[in-house]
Amino acid sequence: MTQRALLQWRPEADAAYLGNIFQMLEQAGLDEWLLQEKGIPLPIKDDGAGGDWNKAKEARLSWLTNEQIKAKYLANPNPDAISGWNVNRSIELYGLPMSRPERFGPFISQRFQRAAFQLWVEEIPGSPAPGTVIGVLAGDLLKEAGLVPPEGLNVADRPVVVAPTPAPAIRLTFHDAFDSAPAWSPDGRRIAFSSLRDGNTEIYLMNADGSGVTRLTYKDDFDSFPAWSPDGRRIAFHSYRDGNWDIYVMNADGLRRHPADLQQRWRRVPRLVTGRPAHRVRQRTRREMGDIRDGRLRRHPPHLQRCKRWWSGLVAGRPADRVRFRTGWKR
């Protein structure tokens, strides 16, 4: 990880490749944050290519309508060291355009898969001179968004150990999609990891030899960076599933996925108000739990349905001060 880029090592090619940082930010649901806080345009969802690479390339390169940004995109970044530069090398370095140029106050911005350029058009004290095209520090944006695991930070402060005879790397995943954030189980028998193989960043589990891959999370939002509990029974992970970046916990088999503070939140649910006739027993917070009348639950609140909470019924035939719920969890 650098200030400008994310490097991904690919053992099969024995080389490092630049990551598509702005696609990762898009998949994490951060387009509005980039637009409002950073002045980076929203991505164009449909380029009309229908999945055809050559058509997509032609269509997206046609979005280079600002001559100064286009010149920056096509220019050889180091003519003294690199020869034979062409548009395909530019695509390798910056990716294809994801937007057209848009004006944001004193600068014009255009978004690419791996970079974003700003052309300054107004003179602002302390800012680049008008006519200057600069690259956004995409790596810093990824860190600010919380999408870089701790092991990818502060590398310069860690001691470097060089093995005299490094062991050959063993490839464990063979899917074309992006696999990342592996985490060993405490007993060393399993590995949790993140993958885009089903079209969205989800958490998977496999044996230490790469066999038995099992999907653990099933949400349309970003789930990643799994971390095992010391006893190996649960996995904590990073998710945007409720419209906010939070930490969730689930069993190691993927069941009972819930926010890490869920137990404390349930402890705050008020108990039944006693001392009233049994047919009129209600809870103090009707909005939270619903009404209980005539021994039956009248309303199932939406947020409890989303949590997949189910009700096994009331213990009937007892005095009002002994009426209580029996509740359980269901996947």
Short mmCIF file of C-alpha atoms in Angstrom, two decimals:
data_model
loop_
_atom_site.label_atom_id
_atom_site.label_comp_id
_atom_site.label_asym_id
_atom_site.label_seq_id
_atom_site.Cartn_x
_atom_site.Cartn_y
_atom_site.Cartn_z
CA MET A 1 0.00 0.00 0.00
CA THR A 2 1.30 3.45 -0.96
CA GLN A 3 -0.26 6.90 -0.75
CA ARG A 4 -1.28 6.70 -4.40
CA ALA A 5 -1.88 3.03 -5.08
CA LEU A 6 -2.68 -0.46 -3.83
CA LEU A 7 -0.31 -3.20 -4.95
CA GLN A 8 -1.59 -6.78 -5.15
CA TRP A 9 0.87 -9.63 -5.41
CA ARG A 10 -0.07 -12.41 -7.84
CA PRO A 11 2.10 -15.51 -7.30
CA GLU A 12 1.02 -17.12 -10.57
CA ALA A 13 2.49 -14.15 -12.47
CA ASP A 14 5.34 -13.57 -9.99
CA ALA A 15 4.52 -9.85 -10.13
CA ALA A 16 2.65 -7.08 -8.35
CA TYR A 17 -0.36 -5.46 -10.00
CA LEU A 18 -2.15 -2.21 -9.26
CA GLY A 19 -5.53 -2.65 -7.58
CA ASN A 20 -8.70 -0.98 -8.87
CA ILE A 21 -9.08 1.27 -5.84
CA PHE A 22 -12.03 3.31 -7.11
CA GLN A 23 -13.95 0.17 -8.03
CA MET A 24 -13.33 -1.13 -4.51
CA LEU A 25 -14.70 2.13 -3.10
CA GLU A 26 -17.72 1.80 -5.37
CA GLN A 27 -18.38 -1.77 -4.19
CA ALA A 28 -18.11 -0.56 -0.60
CA GLY A 29 -20.94 1.92 -1.21
CA LEU A 30 -18.76 5.03 -0.82
CA ASP A 31 -19.58 6.86 -4.05
CA GLU A 32 -21.60 9.58 -2.28
CA TRP A 33 -18.79 10.11 0.22
CA LEU A 34 -16.31 10.54 -2.63
CA LEU A 35 -18.69 12.95 -4.39
CA GLN A 36 -19.62 15.13 -1.41
CA GLU A 37 -16.37 15.09 0.57
CA LYS A 38 -13.65 14.60 -2.05
CA GLY A 39 -15.03 16.07 -5.27
CA ILE A 40 -14.76 12.83 -7.26
CA PRO A 41 -17.55 12.12 -9.79
CA LEU A 42 -20.03 9.28 -9.49
CA PRO A 43 -19.24 6.31 -11.75
CA ILE A 44 -21.24 5.77 -14.93
CA LYS A 45 -22.93 2.42 -14.40
CA ASP A 46 -23.61 1.44 -18.02
CA ASP A 47 -21.16 2.15 -20.83
CA GLY A 48 -23.39 0.42 -23.40
CA ALA A 49 -20.79 -2.26 -24.16
CA GLY A 50 -22.87 -5.19 -22.91
CA GLY A 51 -19.80 -6.80 -21.34
CA ASP A 52 -17.67 -6.63 -24.50
CA TRP A 53 -14.15 -5.50 -23.53
CA ASN A 54 -13.26 -3.84 -26.83
CA LYS A 55 -16.53 -1.92 -26.95
CA ALA A 56 -16.11 -0.88 -23.32
CA LYS A 57 -12.58 0.31 -24.01
CA GLU A 58 -13.70 2.38 -27.00
CA ALA A 59 -16.70 3.85 -25.18
CA ARG A 60 -14.84 4.76 -22.00
CA LEU A 61 -11.83 6.28 -23.75
CA SER A 62 -14.28 8.55 -25.56
CA TRP A 63 -15.07 10.09 -22.15
CA LEU A 64 -11.63 11.76 -22.19
CA THR A 65 -13.15 15.03 -23.36
CA ASN A 66 -10.91 17.41 -21.40
CA GLU A 67 -7.69 17.85 -23.37
CA GLN A 68 -5.46 18.53 -20.36
CA ILE A 69 -6.70 15.54 -18.38
CA LYS A 70 -6.48 13.41 -21.52
CA ALA A 71 -2.88 14.49 -22.06
CA LYS A 72 -2.01 13.59 -18.46
CA TYR A 73 -3.68 10.19 -18.86
CA LEU A 74 -1.86 9.31 -22.09
CA ALA A 75 1.56 10.74 -21.15
CA ASN A 76 4.54 8.53 -20.34
CA PRO A 77 5.09 9.03 -16.58
CA ASN A 78 8.85 8.36 -16.84
CA PRO A 79 10.23 8.77 -20.40
CA ASP A 80 13.83 8.31 -19.25
CA ALA A 81 13.14 4.80 -17.91
CA ILE A 82 10.17 3.60 -19.97
CA SER A 83 10.03 3.28 -23.74
CA GLY A 84 7.25 2.27 -26.09
CA TRP A 85 4.50 3.93 -24.07
CA ASN A 86 0.99 3.68 -25.56
CA VAL A 87 -2.66 3.85 -24.58
CA ASN A 88 -2.66 0.24 -23.38
CA ARG A 89 0.13 1.06 -20.92
CA SER A 90 -1.97 3.99 -19.68
CA ILE A 91 -4.89 1.61 -19.09
CA GLU A 92 -2.57 -0.71 -17.13
CA LEU A 93 -1.44 2.21 -14.97
CA TYR A 94 -4.66 4.14 -14.40
CA GLY A 95 -7.43 1.79 -15.54
CA LEU A 96 -10.29 2.83 -17.82
CA PRO A 97 -12.31 5.99 -17.17
CA MET A 98 -15.26 5.50 -14.82
CA SER A 99 -16.75 8.96 -15.39
CA ARG A 100 -16.59 12.00 -17.61
CA PRO A 101 -14.86 15.20 -16.41
CA GLU A 102 -16.98 17.23 -13.95
CA ARG A 103 -16.46 20.67 -12.42
CA PHE A 104 -16.14 20.89 -8.62
CA GLY A 105 -15.55 24.48 -7.57
CA PRO A 106 -11.94 25.41 -8.37
CA PHE A 107 -11.07 22.18 -10.21
CA ILE A 108 -12.33 19.70 -12.80
CA SER A 109 -12.19 16.06 -11.74
CA GLN A 110 -12.33 12.77 -13.64
CA ARG A 111 -12.47 9.29 -12.12
CA PHE A 112 -10.65 6.18 -13.36
CA GLN A 113 -10.49 2.61 -12.06
CA ARG A 114 -7.16 3.12 -10.29
CA ALA A 115 -6.77 6.90 -10.12
CA ALA A 116 -8.52 10.25 -10.22
CA PHE A 117 -7.21 13.46 -11.80
CA GLN A 118 -7.94 17.05 -10.81
CA LEU A 119 -7.38 19.93 -13.25
CA TRP A 120 -7.19 23.19 -11.29
CA VAL A 121 -8.85 26.08 -13.11
CA GLU A 122 -9.03 28.75 -10.39
CA GLU A 123 -6.28 30.32 -8.31
CA ILE A 124 -6.67 29.36 -4.65
CA PRO A 125 -3.95 30.24 -2.09
CA GLY A 126 -2.06 27.12 -1.10
CA SER A 127 -3.51 25.06 -3.98
CA PRO A 128 -1.95 24.01 -7.32
CA ALA A 129 -1.67 26.71 -9.95
CA PRO A 130 -4.41 26.95 -12.59
CA GLY A 131 -3.75 24.58 -15.49
CA THR A 132 -2.08 21.99 -13.23
CA VAL A 133 -3.30 18.38 -13.38
CA ILE A 134 -2.63 16.37 -10.22
CA GLY A 135 -3.44 12.82 -9.20
CA VAL A 136 -5.60 12.13 -6.13
CA LEU A 137 -3.87 10.08 -3.40
CA ALA A 138 -6.08 7.03 -3.92
CA GLY A 139 -4.22 4.87 -1.41
CA ASP A 140 -4.85 7.42 1.33
CA LEU A 141 -8.55 7.43 0.41
CA LEU A 142 -8.67 3.65 0.82
CA LYS A 143 -7.08 3.93 4.27
CA GLU A 144 -9.38 6.79 5.29
CA ALA A 145 -12.39 4.67 4.28
CA GLY A 146 -11.21 1.87 6.57
CA LEU A 147 -10.78 -0.66 3.75
CA VAL A 148 -7.13 -1.50 4.46
CA PRO A 149 -6.55 -4.31 7.00
CA PRO A 150 -4.19 -3.51 9.90
CA GLU A 151 -1.45 -5.70 8.46
CA GLY A 152 -1.30 -3.36 5.45
CA LEU A 153 -0.53 -0.27 7.57
CA ASN A 154 2.67 1.06 9.14
CA VAL A 155 4.80 -1.43 7.25
CA ALA A 156 7.81 0.88 7.47
CA ASP A 157 7.78 0.68 11.29
CA ARG A 158 8.05 -3.11 11.40
CA PRO A 159 11.26 -5.12 11.40
CA VAL A 160 12.05 -6.84 8.12
CA VAL A 161 13.11 -10.48 8.34
CA VAL A 162 14.74 -11.98 5.26
CA ALA A 163 14.62 -15.77 5.10
CA PRO A 164 17.79 -17.27 3.59
CA THR A 165 15.86 -20.01 1.78
CA PRO A 166 12.23 -18.90 1.36
CA ALA A 167 9.72 -21.71 0.98
CA PRO A 168 7.75 -21.74 -2.27
CA ALA A 169 4.27 -20.23 -2.07
CA ILE A 170 1.33 -22.62 -2.33
CA ARG A 171 -1.74 -21.36 -4.15
CA LEU A 172 -4.96 -22.10 -2.26
CA THR A 173 -7.67 -20.33 -4.31
CA PHE A 174 -8.13 -20.74 -8.04
CA HIS A 175 -11.12 -18.52 -8.77
CA ASP A 176 -10.86 -15.65 -11.26
CA ALA A 177 -12.43 -13.23 -8.77
CA PHE A 178 -10.55 -11.10 -6.23
CA ASP A 179 -9.76 -13.07 -3.02
CA SER A 180 -8.28 -11.22 -0.04
CA ALA A 181 -7.98 -10.76 3.75
CA PRO A 182 -7.15 -14.36 4.79
CA ALA A 183 -7.30 -15.18 8.50
CA TRP A 184 -6.10 -18.45 10.06
CA SER A 185 -8.27 -20.17 12.66
CA PRO A 186 -6.60 -20.58 16.09
CA ASP A 187 -6.16 -24.33 15.54
CA GLY A 188 -4.58 -23.76 12.12
CA ARG A 189 -7.06 -26.03 10.36
CA ARG A 190 -9.20 -23.43 8.55
CA ILE A 191 -8.85 -20.09 6.80
CA ALA A 192 -11.52 -17.39 6.56
CA PHE A 193 -11.18 -14.95 3.67
CA SER A 194 -13.04 -12.35 1.57
CA SER A 195 -13.96 -12.87 -2.07
CA LEU A 196 -15.83 -11.27 -4.96
CA ARG A 197 -16.54 -14.65 -6.57
CA ASP A 198 -20.32 -14.33 -6.21
CA GLY A 199 -20.45 -10.73 -7.46
CA ASN A 200 -20.17 -9.06 -4.05
CA THR A 201 -17.54 -8.95 -1.31
CA GLU A 202 -18.49 -11.74 1.08
CA ILE A 203 -16.72 -13.91 3.66
CA TYR A 204 -15.83 -17.53 2.92
CA LEU A 205 -14.27 -20.41 4.82
CA MET A 206 -11.95 -23.13 3.54
CA ASN A 207 -9.70 -25.83 4.91
CA ALA A 208 -6.01 -25.03 5.33
CA ASP A 209 -5.23 -26.88 2.10
CA GLY A 210 -7.74 -24.81 0.08
CA SER A 211 -10.47 -27.46 -0.05
CA GLY A 212 -14.06 -27.26 1.21
CA VAL A 213 -14.78 -23.61 0.35
CA THR A 214 -18.00 -22.48 2.07
CA ARG A 215 -19.74 -19.13 1.85
CA LEU A 216 -20.59 -17.64 5.27
CA THR A 217 -22.25 -14.26 4.58
CA TYR A 218 -25.16 -13.51 2.24
CA LYS A 219 -25.69 -9.72 2.12
CA ASP A 220 -25.63 -7.35 -0.85
CA ASP A 221 -23.28 -5.03 1.03
CA PHE A 222 -19.54 -5.19 1.73
CA ASP A 223 -18.42 -7.89 4.23
CA SER A 224 -14.68 -8.36 4.74
CA PHE A 225 -11.62 -8.61 7.04
CA PRO A 226 -12.62 -11.68 9.11
CA ALA A 227 -10.94 -12.17 12.50
CA TRP A 228 -11.26 -15.32 14.64
CA SER A 229 -12.12 -15.44 18.32
CA PRO A 230 -9.43 -17.05 20.50
CA ASP A 231 -11.51 -20.22 20.92
CA GLY A 232 -12.16 -20.51 17.17
CA ARG A 233 -15.95 -20.61 17.63
CA ARG A 234 -16.79 -17.16 16.26
CA ILE A 235 -15.64 -14.76 13.56
CA ALA A 236 -15.75 -10.96 13.76
CA PHE A 237 -15.87 -9.01 10.52
CA HIS A 238 -16.21 -5.55 8.97
CA SER A 239 -19.52 -4.76 7.20
CA TYR A 240 -21.55 -1.95 5.60
CA ARG A 241 -24.82 -3.96 5.68
CA ASP A 242 -26.82 -1.44 7.74
CA GLY A 243 -25.65 1.66 5.88
CA ASN A 244 -22.75 2.27 8.25
CA TRP A 245 -19.32 0.73 8.83
CA ASP A 246 -19.70 -1.58 11.84
CA ILE A 247 -18.16 -4.69 13.34
CA TYR A 248 -20.31 -7.85 13.34
CA VAL A 249 -19.90 -11.27 14.94
CA MET A 250 -21.09 -14.64 13.66
CA ASN A 251 -20.53 -18.27 14.51
CA ALA A 252 -17.72 -19.93 12.58
CA ASP A 253 -20.33 -21.79 10.52
CA GLY A 254 -21.93 -18.50 9.41
CA LEU A 255 -25.00 -18.73 11.66
CA ARG A 256 -26.28 -16.05 14.04
CA ARG A 257 -24.82 -13.04 12.25
CA HIS A 258 -25.42 -9.94 14.40
CA PRO A 259 -23.75 -6.69 15.51
CA ALA A 260 -21.09 -7.12 18.16
CA ASP A 261 -23.11 -5.05 20.66
CA LEU A 262 -26.33 -7.05 20.14
CA GLN A 263 -26.33 -8.77 23.54
CA GLN A 264 -26.13 -5.46 25.35
CA ARG A 265 -28.93 -4.04 23.20
CA TRP A 266 -31.20 -6.99 24.05
CA ARG A 267 -30.46 -6.54 27.74
CA ARG A 268 -31.95 -3.06 27.44
CA VAL A 269 -35.32 -4.40 26.22
CA PRO A 270 -37.80 -3.70 29.10
CA ARG A 271 -39.55 -6.52 30.85
CA LEU A 272 -43.31 -6.96 30.91
CA VAL A 273 -45.31 -4.55 33.06
CA THR A 274 -46.96 -6.65 35.72
CA GLY A 275 -49.88 -6.01 38.02
CA ARG A 276 -52.44 -5.57 35.18
CA PRO A 277 -55.13 -7.92 33.90
CA ALA A 278 -53.68 -10.69 31.76
CA HIS A 279 -55.69 -9.70 28.67
CA ARG A 280 -54.21 -6.19 28.77
CA VAL A 281 -50.54 -6.90 29.44
CA ARG A 282 -48.32 -4.67 27.33
CA GLN A 283 -44.68 -3.74 27.20
CA ARG A 284 -43.39 -0.32 28.05
CA THR A 285 -41.98 0.20 24.57
CA ARG A 286 -44.72 -0.72 22.08
CA ARG A 287 -42.64 0.67 19.24
CA GLU A 288 -39.80 -1.73 20.12
CA MET A 289 -41.69 -4.96 20.76
CA GLY A 290 -45.35 -4.64 19.67
CA ASP A 291 -48.63 -5.16 21.54
CA ILE A 292 -49.67 -8.25 23.49
CA ARG A 293 -53.41 -8.57 23.92
CA ASP A 294 -55.67 -11.57 24.55
CA GLY A 295 -52.54 -13.68 24.97
CA ARG A 296 -51.34 -13.08 21.37
CA LEU A 297 -48.66 -10.93 19.75
CA ARG A 298 -50.49 -8.34 17.63
CA ARG A 299 -47.64 -6.76 15.72
CA HIS A 300 -44.25 -8.06 14.60
CA PRO A 301 -41.89 -5.07 14.35
CA PRO A 302 -39.92 -4.86 11.08
CA HIS A 303 -36.54 -4.59 12.78
CA LEU A 304 -37.17 -7.84 14.67
CA GLN A 305 -38.18 -9.49 11.41
CA ARG A 306 -34.94 -8.30 9.83
CA CYS A 307 -33.02 -9.82 12.73
CA LYS A 308 -34.95 -13.04 11.92
CA ARG A 309 -36.20 -13.22 15.51
CA TRP A 310 -39.05 -15.57 16.05
CA TRP A 311 -41.56 -15.98 18.80
CA SER A 312 -42.35 -19.38 20.25
CA GLY A 313 -45.43 -18.14 22.08
CA LEU A 314 -46.68 -16.99 25.46
CA VAL A 315 -46.78 -19.13 28.55
CA ALA A 316 -50.53 -18.92 29.13
CA GLY A 317 -52.71 -19.79 32.11
CA ARG A 318 -50.61 -18.01 34.72
CA PRO A 319 -51.14 -14.84 36.75
CA ALA A 320 -50.30 -11.61 34.99
CA ASP A 321 -47.14 -11.08 37.02
CA ARG A 322 -45.72 -14.36 35.66
CA VAL A 323 -46.45 -13.88 31.96
CA ARG A 324 -43.23 -13.90 29.99
CA PHE A 325 -41.83 -14.59 26.54
CA ARG A 326 -39.86 -17.53 25.35
CA THR A 327 -37.71 -16.44 22.44
CA GLY A 328 -35.10 -18.04 20.25
CA TRP A 329 -32.93 -17.51 17.22
CA LYS A 330 -33.43 -18.79 13.75
CA ARG A 331 -31.18 -18.48 10.70
#
